[in-house]
PDB file of C-alpha atoms in Angstrom:
ATOM      1  CA  MET A 851     -22.775 -19.503  24.608  1.00  0.00           C
ATOM      2  CA  PHE A 852     -20.946 -19.273  27.936  1.00  0.00           C
ATOM      3  CA  ASN A 853     -20.268 -15.905  29.524  1.00  0.00           C
ATOM      4  CA  LEU A 854     -16.564 -15.875  30.410  1.00  0.00           C
ATOM      5  CA  ASP A 855     -17.016 -13.476  33.343  1.00  0.00           C
ATOM      6  CA  GLN A 856     -19.668 -15.731  34.855  1.00  0.00           C
ATOM      7  CA  LEU A 857     -17.444 -18.793  34.493  1.00  0.00           C
ATOM      8  CA  ALA A 858     -14.486 -16.984  36.049  1.00  0.00           C
ATOM      9  CA  THR A 859     -16.656 -15.819  38.977  1.00  0.00           C
ATOM     10  CA  PHE A 860     -17.941 -19.356  39.533  1.00  0.00           C
ATOM     11  CA  VAL A 861     -14.380 -20.754  39.626  1.00  0.00           C
ATOM     12  CA  SER A 862     -13.271 -18.000  41.997  1.00  0.00           C
ATOM     13  CA  VAL A 863     -16.141 -18.710  44.414  1.00  0.00           C
ATOM     14  CA  VAL A 864     -15.277 -22.424  44.422  1.00  0.00           C
ATOM     15  CA  ASP A 865     -11.550 -21.813  44.872  1.00  0.00           C
ATOM     16  CA  LEU A 866     -11.999 -19.305  47.692  1.00  0.00           C
ATOM     17  CA  GLY A 867     -15.022 -21.021  49.253  1.00  0.00           C
ATOM     18  CA  SER A 868     -16.857 -17.721  49.674  1.00  0.00           C
ATOM     19  CA  PHE A 869     -18.892 -15.227  47.663  1.00  0.00           C
ATOM     20  CA  THR A 870     -17.484 -12.432  49.805  1.00  0.00           C
ATOM     21  CA  ALA A 871     -13.867 -13.479  49.245  1.00  0.00           C
ATOM     22  CA  ALA A 872     -14.487 -13.802  45.493  1.00  0.00           C
ATOM     23  CA  ALA A 873     -16.020 -10.311  45.487  1.00  0.00           C
ATOM     24  CA  ASP A 874     -13.029  -8.848  47.326  1.00  0.00           C
ATOM     25  CA  LYS A 875     -10.599 -10.454  44.860  1.00  0.00           C
ATOM     26  CA  ALA A 876     -12.501  -9.166  41.822  1.00  0.00           C
ATOM     27  CA  GLY A 877     -13.143  -5.713  43.298  1.00  0.00           C
ATOM     28  CA  LEU A 878     -16.902  -6.246  43.099  1.00  0.00           C
ATOM     29  CA  THR A 879     -19.735  -6.236  45.594  1.00  0.00           C
ATOM     30  CA  GLN A 880     -20.955  -9.523  47.057  1.00  0.00           C
ATOM     31  CA  PRO A 881     -24.414  -9.127  45.429  1.00  0.00           C
ATOM     32  CA  ALA A 882     -22.739  -8.648  42.024  1.00  0.00           C
ATOM     33  CA  VAL A 883     -20.810 -11.919  42.438  1.00  0.00           C
ATOM     34  CA  SER A 884     -23.960 -13.726  43.585  1.00  0.00           C
ATOM     35  CA  LEU A 885     -25.809 -12.421  40.508  1.00  0.00           C
ATOM     36  CA  GLN A 886     -23.055 -13.707  38.154  1.00  0.00           C
ATOM     37  CA  VAL A 887     -23.342 -17.212  39.590  1.00  0.00           C
ATOM     38  CA  LYS A 888     -27.155 -17.048  39.598  1.00  0.00           C
ATOM     39  CA  LEU A 889     -27.244 -16.054  35.914  1.00  0.00           C
ATOM     40  CA  LEU A 890     -24.904 -18.940  35.050  1.00  0.00           C
ATOM     41  CA  GLU A 891     -27.137 -21.366  36.975  1.00  0.00           C
ATOM     42  CA  GLN A 892     -30.209 -20.041  35.163  1.00  0.00           C
ATOM     43  CA  ARG A 893     -28.530 -20.484  31.798  1.00  0.00           C
ATOM     44  CA  LEU A 894     -27.520 -24.077  32.513  1.00  0.00           C
ATOM     45  CA  GLY A 895     -30.687 -24.944  34.466  1.00  0.00           C
ATOM     46  CA  VAL A 896     -28.765 -26.522  37.366  1.00  0.00           C
ATOM     47  CA  LYS A 897     -27.577 -25.603  40.855  1.00  0.00           C
ATOM     48  CA  LEU A 898     -23.820 -25.010  40.830  1.00  0.00           C
ATOM     49  CA  ILE A 899     -22.989 -23.801  44.353  1.00  0.00           C
ATOM     50  CA  GLU A 900     -24.144 -25.293  47.658  1.00  0.00           C
ATOM     51  CA  ARG A 901     -23.546 -23.873  51.116  1.00  0.00           C
ATOM     52  CA  VAL A 902     -22.009 -26.373  53.530  1.00  0.00           C
ATOM     53  CA  GLY A 903     -21.870 -24.550  56.841  1.00  0.00           C
ATOM     54  CA  ARG A 904     -20.298 -21.182  56.134  1.00  0.00           C
ATOM     55  CA  ARG A 905     -18.411 -22.420  53.056  1.00  0.00           C
ATOM     56  CA  ALA A 906     -19.557 -22.318  49.429  1.00  0.00           C
ATOM     57  CA  GLN A 907     -18.852 -25.603  47.672  1.00  0.00           C
ATOM     58  CA  PRO A 908     -19.628 -26.913  44.197  1.00  0.00           C
ATOM     59  CA  SER A 909     -22.668 -29.129  43.725  1.00  0.00           C
ATOM     60  CA  PRO A 910     -22.203 -32.372  41.759  1.00  0.00           C
ATOM     61  CA  ALA A 911     -23.117 -30.436  38.580  1.00  0.00           C
ATOM     62  CA  GLY A 912     -20.795 -27.614  39.636  1.00  0.00           C
ATOM     63  CA  LEU A 913     -17.961 -30.068  40.235  1.00  0.00           C
ATOM     64  CA  ASP A 914     -18.388 -31.444  36.710  1.00  0.00           C
ATOM     65  CA  LEU A 915     -18.516 -27.922  35.236  1.00  0.00           C
ATOM     66  CA  LEU A 916     -15.430 -26.853  37.175  1.00  0.00           C
ATOM     67  CA  ALA A 917     -12.975 -28.882  35.072  1.00  0.00           C
ATOM     68  CA  HIS A 918     -14.481 -27.533  31.838  1.00  0.00           C
ATOM     69  CA  ALA A 919     -14.504 -23.983  33.168  1.00  0.00           C
ATOM     70  CA  ARG A 920     -10.811 -24.118  34.080  1.00  0.00           C
ATOM     71  CA  ARG A 921      -9.915 -25.334  30.582  1.00  0.00           C
ATOM     72  CA  ILE A 922     -12.034 -22.634  28.938  1.00  0.00           C
ATOM     73  CA  ILE A 923     -10.501 -19.874  31.066  1.00  0.00           C
ATOM     74  CA  GLU A 924      -6.972 -21.173  30.416  1.00  0.00           C
ATOM     75  CA  ALA A 925      -7.604 -21.372  26.658  1.00  0.00           C
ATOM     76  CA  CYS A 926      -8.957 -17.815  26.644  1.00  0.00           C
ATOM     77  CA  SER A 927      -5.943 -16.612  28.604  1.00  0.00           C
ATOM     78  CA  ILE A 928      -3.559 -18.240  26.105  1.00  0.00           C
ATOM     79  CA  ALA A 929      -5.521 -16.749  23.197  1.00  0.00           C
ATOM     80  CA  GLU A 930      -5.310 -13.289  24.762  1.00  0.00           C
ATOM     81  CA  GLU A 931      -1.571 -13.641  25.355  1.00  0.00           C
ATOM     82  CA  SER A 932      -1.087 -14.674  21.708  1.00  0.00           C
ATOM     83  CA  MET A 933      -2.553 -11.326  20.657  1.00  0.00           C
ATOM     84  CA  THR A 934       0.060  -9.331  22.583  1.00  0.00           C
ATOM     85  CA  PRO A 935       2.655  -9.245  19.751  1.00  0.00           C
ATOM     86  CA  PHE A 936      -0.028  -8.095  17.308  1.00  0.00           C
ATOM     87  CA  ARG A 937      -1.243  -5.435  19.753  1.00  0.00           C
ATOM     88  CA  GLU A 938       2.324  -4.225  20.186  1.00  0.00           C
ATOM     89  CA  GLY A 939       2.848  -4.333  16.408  1.00  0.00           C
ATOM     90  CA  SER A 940       5.832  -6.694  16.374  1.00  0.00           C
ATOM     91  CA  VAL A 941       4.267  -9.392  14.167  1.00  0.00           C
ATOM     92  CA  GLY A 942       1.616  -9.600  11.489  1.00  0.00           C
ATOM     93  CA  ARG A 943       0.797 -10.881   8.028  1.00  0.00           C
ATOM     94  CA  VAL A 944       0.476  -9.087   4.686  1.00  0.00           C
ATOM     95  CA  ARG A 945      -0.916 -10.804   1.578  1.00  0.00           C
ATOM     96  CA  ILE A 946       0.262  -9.164  -1.658  1.00  0.00           C
ATOM     97  CA  GLY A 947      -0.971  -9.799  -5.188  1.00  0.00           C
ATOM     98  CA  SER A 948       1.287  -8.839  -8.084  1.00  0.00           C
ATOM     99  CA  GLY A 949       2.244  -9.483 -11.685  1.00  0.00           C
ATOM    100  CA  GLY A 950       5.248 -11.596 -12.594  1.00  0.00           C
ATOM    101  CA  THR A 951       7.694  -8.769 -13.353  1.00  0.00           C
ATOM    102  CA  ALA A 952       7.051  -6.763 -10.192  1.00  0.00           C
ATOM    103  CA  SER A 953       7.156  -9.922  -8.058  1.00  0.00           C
ATOM    104  CA  ILE A 954      10.665 -10.696  -9.355  1.00  0.00           C
ATOM    105  CA  HIS A 955      12.266  -7.283  -9.770  1.00  0.00           C
ATOM    106  CA  LEU A 956      10.491  -4.950  -7.340  1.00  0.00           C
ATOM    107  CA  LEU A 957       8.835  -6.770  -4.440  1.00  0.00           C
ATOM    108  CA  PRO A 958      11.928  -8.606  -3.097  1.00  0.00           C
ATOM    109  CA  ARG A 959      13.645  -5.304  -2.285  1.00  0.00           C
ATOM    110  CA  ALA A 960      10.530  -3.852  -0.658  1.00  0.00           C
ATOM    111  CA  ILE A 961       9.946  -7.055   1.327  1.00  0.00           C
ATOM    112  CA  ALA A 962      13.548  -7.059   2.540  1.00  0.00           C
ATOM    113  CA  ILE A 963      13.148  -3.493   3.828  1.00  0.00           C
ATOM    114  CA  ALA A 964       9.841  -4.278   5.560  1.00  0.00           C
ATOM    115  CA  LYS A 965      11.259  -7.473   7.113  1.00  0.00           C
ATOM    116  CA  LYS A 966      14.262  -5.547   8.424  1.00  0.00           C
ATOM    117  CA  ARG A 967      11.891  -3.229  10.255  1.00  0.00           C
ATOM    118  CA  MET A 968       9.600  -6.090  11.370  1.00  0.00           C
ATOM    119  CA  PRO A 969      11.553  -9.383  11.461  1.00  0.00           C
ATOM    120  CA  ASP A 970       8.500 -11.459  12.448  1.00  0.00           C
ATOM    121  CA  LEU A 971       6.279 -10.074   9.694  1.00  0.00           C
ATOM    122  CA  GLU A 972       4.835 -12.815   7.469  1.00  0.00           C
ATOM    123  CA  ILE A 973       4.519 -11.783   3.819  1.00  0.00           C
ATOM    124  CA  ILE A 974       2.670 -13.893   1.253  1.00  0.00           C
ATOM    125  CA  VAL A 975       2.964 -13.020  -2.448  1.00  0.00           C
ATOM    126  CA  ARG A 976       0.474 -14.328  -4.991  1.00  0.00           C
ATOM    127  CA  VAL A 977       1.296 -13.872  -8.680  1.00  0.00           C
ATOM    128  CA  GLY A 978      -1.523 -13.551 -11.212  1.00  0.00           C
ATOM    129  CA  ASN A 979      -3.117 -11.394 -13.863  1.00  0.00           C
ATOM    130  CA  ILE A 980      -4.565  -8.036 -12.892  1.00  0.00           C
ATOM    131  CA  GLU A 981      -8.205  -9.128 -13.154  1.00  0.00           C
ATOM    132  CA  GLU A 982      -7.684 -12.022 -10.724  1.00  0.00           C
ATOM    133  CA  ILE A 983      -5.673  -9.909  -8.319  1.00  0.00           C
ATOM    134  CA  LEU A 984      -8.221  -7.075  -8.154  1.00  0.00           C
ATOM    135  CA  ARG A 985     -11.065  -9.544  -7.714  1.00  0.00           C
ATOM    136  CA  ASP A 986      -9.277 -11.184  -4.765  1.00  0.00           C
ATOM    137  CA  LEU A 987      -8.467  -7.757  -3.341  1.00  0.00           C
ATOM    138  CA  GLU A 988     -12.134  -6.718  -3.399  1.00  0.00           C
ATOM    139  CA  ALA A 989     -13.030 -10.040  -1.740  1.00  0.00           C
ATOM    140  CA  ASN A 990     -10.441  -9.279   0.987  1.00  0.00           C
ATOM    141  CA  ALA A 991      -8.475 -12.411   0.060  1.00  0.00           C
ATOM    142  CA  LEU A 992      -5.500 -10.066  -0.479  1.00  0.00           C
ATOM    143  CA  ASP A 993      -4.400  -7.048   1.548  1.00  0.00           C
ATOM    144  CA  LEU A 994      -2.515  -5.174  -1.174  1.00  0.00           C
ATOM    145  CA  ALA A 995      -2.032  -5.313  -4.937  1.00  0.00           C
ATOM    146  CA  VAL A 996       1.079  -4.077  -6.746  1.00  0.00           C
ATOM    147  CA  VAL A 997       0.154  -3.807 -10.421  1.00  0.00           C
ATOM    148  CA  ALA A 998       0.678  -1.841 -13.611  1.00  0.00           C
ATOM    149  CA  LEU A 999      -1.972   0.848 -13.877  1.00  0.00           C
ATOM    150  CA  PRO A1000      -4.730   1.528 -14.687  1.00  0.00           C
ATOM    151  CA  ALA A1001      -6.628  -0.417 -12.030  1.00  0.00           C
ATOM    152  CA  SER A1002     -10.139   0.311 -10.863  1.00  0.00           C
ATOM    153  CA  GLY A1003     -12.905  -1.029  -8.669  1.00  0.00           C
ATOM    154  CA  ARG A1004     -15.803   0.499  -6.764  1.00  0.00           C
ATOM    155  CA  SER A1005     -14.292  -0.352  -3.376  1.00  0.00           C
ATOM    156  CA  LEU A1006     -10.637   0.187  -4.296  1.00  0.00           C
ATOM    157  CA  GLU A1007      -8.154   2.986  -3.718  1.00  0.00           C
ATOM    158  CA  VAL A1008      -5.153   3.413  -6.046  1.00  0.00           C
ATOM    159  CA  GLU A1009      -1.825   5.064  -5.215  1.00  0.00           C
ATOM    160  CA  PRO A1010       0.722   5.392  -8.062  1.00  0.00           C
ATOM    161  CA  PHE A1011       4.223   5.013  -6.630  1.00  0.00           C
ATOM    162  CA  HIS A1012       6.689   4.136  -9.406  1.00  0.00           C
ATOM    163  CA  GLU A1013       7.297   4.987 -13.070  1.00  0.00           C
ATOM    164  CA  ASP A1014       8.882   2.275 -15.196  1.00  0.00           C
ATOM    165  CA  GLU A1015       9.919   2.926 -18.785  1.00  0.00           C
ATOM    166  CA  LEU A1016       9.251   0.367 -21.499  1.00  0.00           C
ATOM    167  CA  LEU A1017      12.340  -0.166 -23.645  1.00  0.00           C
ATOM    168  CA  ALA A1018      13.129  -1.663 -27.030  1.00  0.00           C
ATOM    169  CA  VAL A1019      15.120  -4.863 -26.492  1.00  0.00           C
ATOM    170  CA  ALA A1020      17.273  -6.576 -29.125  1.00  0.00           C
ATOM    171  CA  PRO A1021      19.921  -9.338 -29.315  1.00  0.00           C
ATOM    172  CA  LYS A1022      23.528  -8.424 -28.579  1.00  0.00           C
ATOM    173  CA  GLY A1023      25.159  -6.769 -31.612  1.00  0.00           C
ATOM    174  CA  SER A1024      21.957  -5.141 -32.856  1.00  0.00           C
ATOM    175  CA  VAL A1025      22.143  -1.456 -33.831  1.00  0.00           C
ATOM    176  CA  MET A1026      19.569   0.920 -32.397  1.00  0.00           C
ATOM    177  CA  PRO A1027      18.685   4.032 -34.423  1.00  0.00           C
ATOM    178  CA  GLU A1028      19.790   7.366 -33.025  1.00  0.00           C
ATOM    179  CA  GLY A1029      17.089   8.784 -30.786  1.00  0.00           C
ATOM    180  CA  GLY A1030      15.547   5.353 -30.319  1.00  0.00           C
ATOM    181  CA  PRO A1031      13.435   3.103 -32.549  1.00  0.00           C
ATOM    182  CA  ASP A1032      10.075   4.421 -33.689  1.00  0.00           C
ATOM    183  CA  VAL A1033       7.031   2.537 -34.910  1.00  0.00           C
ATOM    184  CA  GLU A1034       8.242   2.408 -38.527  1.00  0.00           C
ATOM    185  CA  PHE A1035      11.554   0.898 -37.431  1.00  0.00           C
ATOM    186  CA  MET A1036      10.000  -1.625 -35.028  1.00  0.00           C
ATOM    187  CA  LYS A1037       7.346  -2.853 -37.465  1.00  0.00           C
ATOM    188  CA  THR A1038      10.081  -4.322 -39.652  1.00  0.00           C
ATOM    189  CA  LYS A1039      11.391  -6.472 -36.791  1.00  0.00           C
ATOM    190  CA  THR A1040      10.294  -9.916 -35.690  1.00  0.00           C
ATOM    191  CA  MET A1041       8.418  -9.108 -32.498  1.00  0.00           C
ATOM    192  CA  LEU A1042       8.138 -11.195 -29.330  1.00  0.00           C
ATOM    193  CA  LEU A1043       5.551  -9.550 -27.103  1.00  0.00           C
ATOM    194  CA  TYR A1044       4.155  -9.996 -23.606  1.00  0.00           C
ATOM    195  CA  GLU A1045       0.712 -11.571 -23.620  1.00  0.00           C
ATOM    196  CA  GLY A1046      -2.110  -9.763 -21.822  1.00  0.00           C
ATOM    197  CA  GLY A1047      -2.223  -7.219 -18.994  1.00  0.00           C
ATOM    198  CA  ASN A1048      -1.684  -3.472 -18.872  1.00  0.00           C
ATOM    199  CA  THR A1049       1.902  -3.751 -20.131  1.00  0.00           C
ATOM    200  CA  ARG A1050       0.681  -5.277 -23.377  1.00  0.00           C
ATOM    201  CA  ARG A1051      -2.089  -2.700 -23.654  1.00  0.00           C
ATOM    202  CA  ALA A1052       0.493   0.072 -23.312  1.00  0.00           C
ATOM    203  CA  THR A1053       2.657  -1.557 -26.016  1.00  0.00           C
ATOM    204  CA  ASN A1054      -0.318  -1.926 -28.357  1.00  0.00           C
ATOM    205  CA  GLY A1055      -1.243   1.704 -27.720  1.00  0.00           C
ATOM    206  CA  TRP A1056       2.262   2.854 -28.678  1.00  0.00           C
ATOM    207  CA  PHE A1057       2.086   0.964 -31.980  1.00  0.00           C
ATOM    208  CA  GLU A1058      -1.466   2.067 -32.721  1.00  0.00           C
ATOM    209  CA  ALA A1059      -0.607   5.723 -32.086  1.00  0.00           C
ATOM    210  CA  GLY A1060       1.742   5.317 -35.067  1.00  0.00           C
ATOM    211  CA  ARG A1061      -1.054   3.617 -37.051  1.00  0.00           C
ATOM    212  CA  VAL A1062       0.589   0.198 -36.891  1.00  0.00           C
ATOM    213  CA  HIS A1063      -1.140  -2.909 -35.592  1.00  0.00           C
ATOM    214  CA  PRO A1064       1.448  -5.178 -33.926  1.00  0.00           C
ATOM    215  CA  GLU A1065       1.546  -8.753 -35.201  1.00  0.00           C
ATOM    216  CA  PRO A1066       3.979 -10.589 -32.916  1.00  0.00           C
ATOM    217  CA  ALA A1067       5.674 -13.750 -34.133  1.00  0.00           C
ATOM    218  CA  MET A1068       5.311 -15.157 -30.609  1.00  0.00           C
ATOM    219  CA  GLU A1069       3.513 -14.130 -27.417  1.00  0.00           C
ATOM    220  CA  PHE A1070       4.441 -15.178 -23.899  1.00  0.00           C
ATOM    221  CA  GLY A1071       3.048 -14.633 -20.400  1.00  0.00           C
ATOM    222  CA  SER A1072       6.577 -14.370 -18.985  1.00  0.00           C
ATOM    223  CA  VAL A1073       8.926 -11.423 -19.431  1.00  0.00           C
ATOM    224  CA  GLU A1074      11.823 -13.649 -18.395  1.00  0.00           C
ATOM    225  CA  ALA A1075      11.036 -16.105 -21.211  1.00  0.00           C
ATOM    226  CA  ILE A1076      10.942 -13.270 -23.748  1.00  0.00           C
ATOM    227  CA  LYS A1077      14.346 -12.026 -22.553  1.00  0.00           C
ATOM    228  CA  GLU A1078      15.848 -15.474 -23.126  1.00  0.00           C
ATOM    229  CA  LEU A1079      14.380 -15.711 -26.630  1.00  0.00           C
ATOM    230  CA  VAL A1080      15.596 -12.231 -27.568  1.00  0.00           C
ATOM    231  CA  ALA A1081      19.062 -13.088 -26.248  1.00  0.00           C
ATOM    232  CA  ALA A1082      18.979 -16.200 -28.455  1.00  0.00           C
ATOM    233  CA  GLY A1083      18.453 -13.967 -31.503  1.00  0.00           C
ATOM    234  CA  LEU A1084      14.848 -14.920 -32.226  1.00  0.00           C
ATOM    235  CA  GLY A1085      13.443 -11.397 -32.335  1.00  0.00           C
ATOM    236  CA  TRP A1086      13.006  -7.997 -30.717  1.00  0.00           C
ATOM    237  CA  SER A1087      10.667  -6.963 -27.923  1.00  0.00           C
ATOM    238  CA  ILE A1088       9.410  -4.092 -25.768  1.00  0.00           C
ATOM    239  CA  LEU A1089       9.892  -4.824 -22.074  1.00  0.00           C
ATOM    240  CA  PRO A1090       9.844  -3.023 -18.701  1.00  0.00           C
ATOM    241  CA  ASP A1091      13.054  -1.312 -17.664  1.00  0.00           C
ATOM    242  CA  MET A1092      13.004  -2.933 -14.208  1.00  0.00           C
ATOM    243  CA  ALA A1093      13.224  -6.382 -15.814  1.00  0.00           C
ATOM    244  CA  LEU A1094      16.310  -5.438 -17.855  1.00  0.00           C
ATOM    245  CA  ARG A1095      18.695  -3.794 -15.411  1.00  0.00           C
ATOM    246  CA  ARG A1096      20.692  -6.938 -14.726  1.00  0.00           C
ATOM    247  CA  ASP A1097      21.145  -7.661 -18.444  1.00  0.00           C
ATOM    248  CA  ARG A1098      22.617  -4.424 -19.780  1.00  0.00           C
ATOM    249  CA  SER A1099      26.170  -5.809 -19.914  1.00  0.00           C
ATOM    250  CA  GLY A1100      25.035  -9.227 -21.101  1.00  0.00           C
ATOM    251  CA  GLN A1101      23.279 -10.547 -24.165  1.00  0.00           C
ATOM    252  CA  LEU A1102      20.754  -7.751 -24.718  1.00  0.00           C
ATOM    253  CA  VAL A1103      20.813  -4.285 -26.270  1.00  0.00           C
ATOM    254  CA  THR A1104      18.241  -1.795 -24.982  1.00  0.00           C
ATOM    255  CA  SER A1105      17.033   1.664 -25.958  1.00  0.00           C
ATOM    256  CA  PRO A1106      14.202   4.052 -25.094  1.00  0.00           C
ATOM    257  CA  LEU A1107      11.461   4.116 -27.702  1.00  0.00           C
ATOM    258  CA  LYS A1108      10.598   7.133 -29.857  1.00  0.00           C
ATOM    259  CA  PRO A1109       8.358   8.538 -28.521  1.00  0.00           C
ATOM    260  CA  ARG A1110       9.222   7.271 -25.051  1.00  0.00           C
ATOM    261  CA  LEU A1111       6.767   4.927 -23.384  1.00  0.00           C
ATOM    262  CA  VAL A1112       6.340   4.884 -19.598  1.00  0.00           C
ATOM    263  CA  ARG A1113       4.032   2.781 -17.479  1.00  0.00           C
ATOM    264  CA  GLN A1114       2.999   3.490 -13.898  1.00  0.00           C
ATOM    265  CA  LEU A1115       2.950   0.952 -11.109  1.00  0.00           C
ATOM    266  CA  GLY A1116       0.490   1.435  -8.298  1.00  0.00           C
ATOM    267  CA  MET A1117      -0.502   0.121  -4.909  1.00  0.00           C
ATOM    268  CA  VAL A1118      -4.162  -0.843  -4.731  1.00  0.00           C
ATOM    269  CA  LEU A1119      -6.145  -1.678  -1.605  1.00  0.00           C
ATOM    270  CA  ARG A1120      -9.698  -1.557  -0.336  1.00  0.00           C
ATOM    271  CA  ARG A1121     -10.828   1.879   0.826  1.00  0.00           C
ATOM    272  CA  ASP A1122     -12.009   0.399   4.122  1.00  0.00           C
ATOM    273  CA  LYS A1123      -8.829  -1.625   4.706  1.00  0.00           C
ATOM    274  CA  HIS A1124      -7.425  -1.446   8.216  1.00  0.00           C
ATOM    275  CA  LEU A1125      -3.790  -0.394   7.904  1.00  0.00           C
ATOM    276  CA  THR A1126      -1.893  -2.681  10.260  1.00  0.00           C
ATOM    277  CA  ARG A1127       1.691  -1.841  11.105  1.00  0.00           C
ATOM    278  CA  GLY A1128       2.890  -4.586   8.753  1.00  0.00           C
ATOM    279  CA  LEU A1129       0.830  -3.248   5.840  1.00  0.00           C
ATOM    280  CA  ARG A1130       2.058   0.298   6.533  1.00  0.00           C
ATOM    281  CA  GLU A1131       5.693  -0.890   6.526  1.00  0.00           C
ATOM    282  CA  VAL A1132       5.266  -2.682   3.171  1.00  0.00           C
ATOM    283  CA  MET A1133       3.610   0.367   1.605  1.00  0.00           C
ATOM    284  CA  LYS A1134       6.332   2.665   2.943  1.00  0.00           C
ATOM    285  CA  ALA A1135       9.019   0.374   1.503  1.00  0.00           C
ATOM    286  CA  LEU A1136       7.299   0.482  -1.888  1.00  0.00           C
ATOM    287  CA  ARG A1137       7.058   4.275  -1.790  1.00  0.00           C
ATOM    288  CA  ASP A1138      10.786   4.402  -1.051  1.00  0.00           C
ATOM    289  CA  PHE A1139      11.551   2.256  -4.121  1.00  0.00           C
ATOM    290  CA  GLN A1140      11.603   5.226  -6.526  1.00  0.00           C
ATOM    291  CA  THR A1141      14.074   7.217  -4.414  1.00  0.00           C
ATOM    292  CA  SER A1142      16.319   4.238  -3.546  1.00  0.00           C
ATOM    293  CA  GLU A1143      17.233   3.408  -7.149  1.00  0.00           C
TER     294      GLU A1143
END
C-alpha cells in the first residue's frame, strides 16, 4: 500500500527540482524529505530520484511513477473535498425501517421537517415486519427503526415517542354503543383484523382480557386494505388512530374501545450508533410529532 505523504513528497521534489526546496514548501527539514523519498524507494525496490548537477530529477522508474502519483494525489484530494459537506453537517443519509402504517401516516411529516432543516439529506425508508426490521438494524443495514412496541435486542436501545390509540372501526351508518364497544359487543361482529405484528398482538390481548378468542373472517397485512373493506360494509375492525384521521368525515365510523386500547410507537437504534446530524434531525422530528398534532 502506498504512503500518500511519501508520494506527495516525491512529486514535490521532482516539481521543485530540489530536496531543500521541497522541505521548505512542506515546512519540514531536508533530512525528513530525503527519508520520505528513501522509504518510498525501499518499498518499490527502485531508484526514483537522480541528481543531475545540482538538480534532483526523476529516474526512468521515477518518471513512470510520477504520472500515477499525480493521479493518486488528485483522486485523494477530490475524495477529501467530497467529505466537506458531511464534515460540516449539510448532507447525509438516514436509512429508516418501519411498518406500513407508520410509513404512510407518520414518517412523511417527520421526513418533511428533517428535510426542511437539511435539504440535502437523503432518507431511505424500508417497510417490513418488526422481526425483519430489528434484524437489519442489529446488522447495521438500517440506522433507525420506527415500530410499534415492544421491541428488544441485545444491542438495541428503545425510545418510546408516540402513543396511538386503537379504535373500533365500522361502516358508515353503524351505531356505536355509548362508552365504546366492549369485547361482548365486538365478538358479535364480523371482524377484519390486521395480520401479524405488535398491533395484532395488542388487539388479541384486548379480546383475551375479556376471555374472548378473536376469530376474524378475514386477515390482511395492510391497514389500508382493511379500511377499504370496512367502508364497503364487509365487517368491523380495530385499527390505529393515526391511520383513520383522514376518514372521519367519510365512509367510516370510529370509537374508542371499552376499555381503551393504546399502543406505543418507539424509535429503536443500536446502542453504539454514531448519531450523525441527519439522524439527530430525524429523531428530533419524530419526538416533535406528539406535540405537533
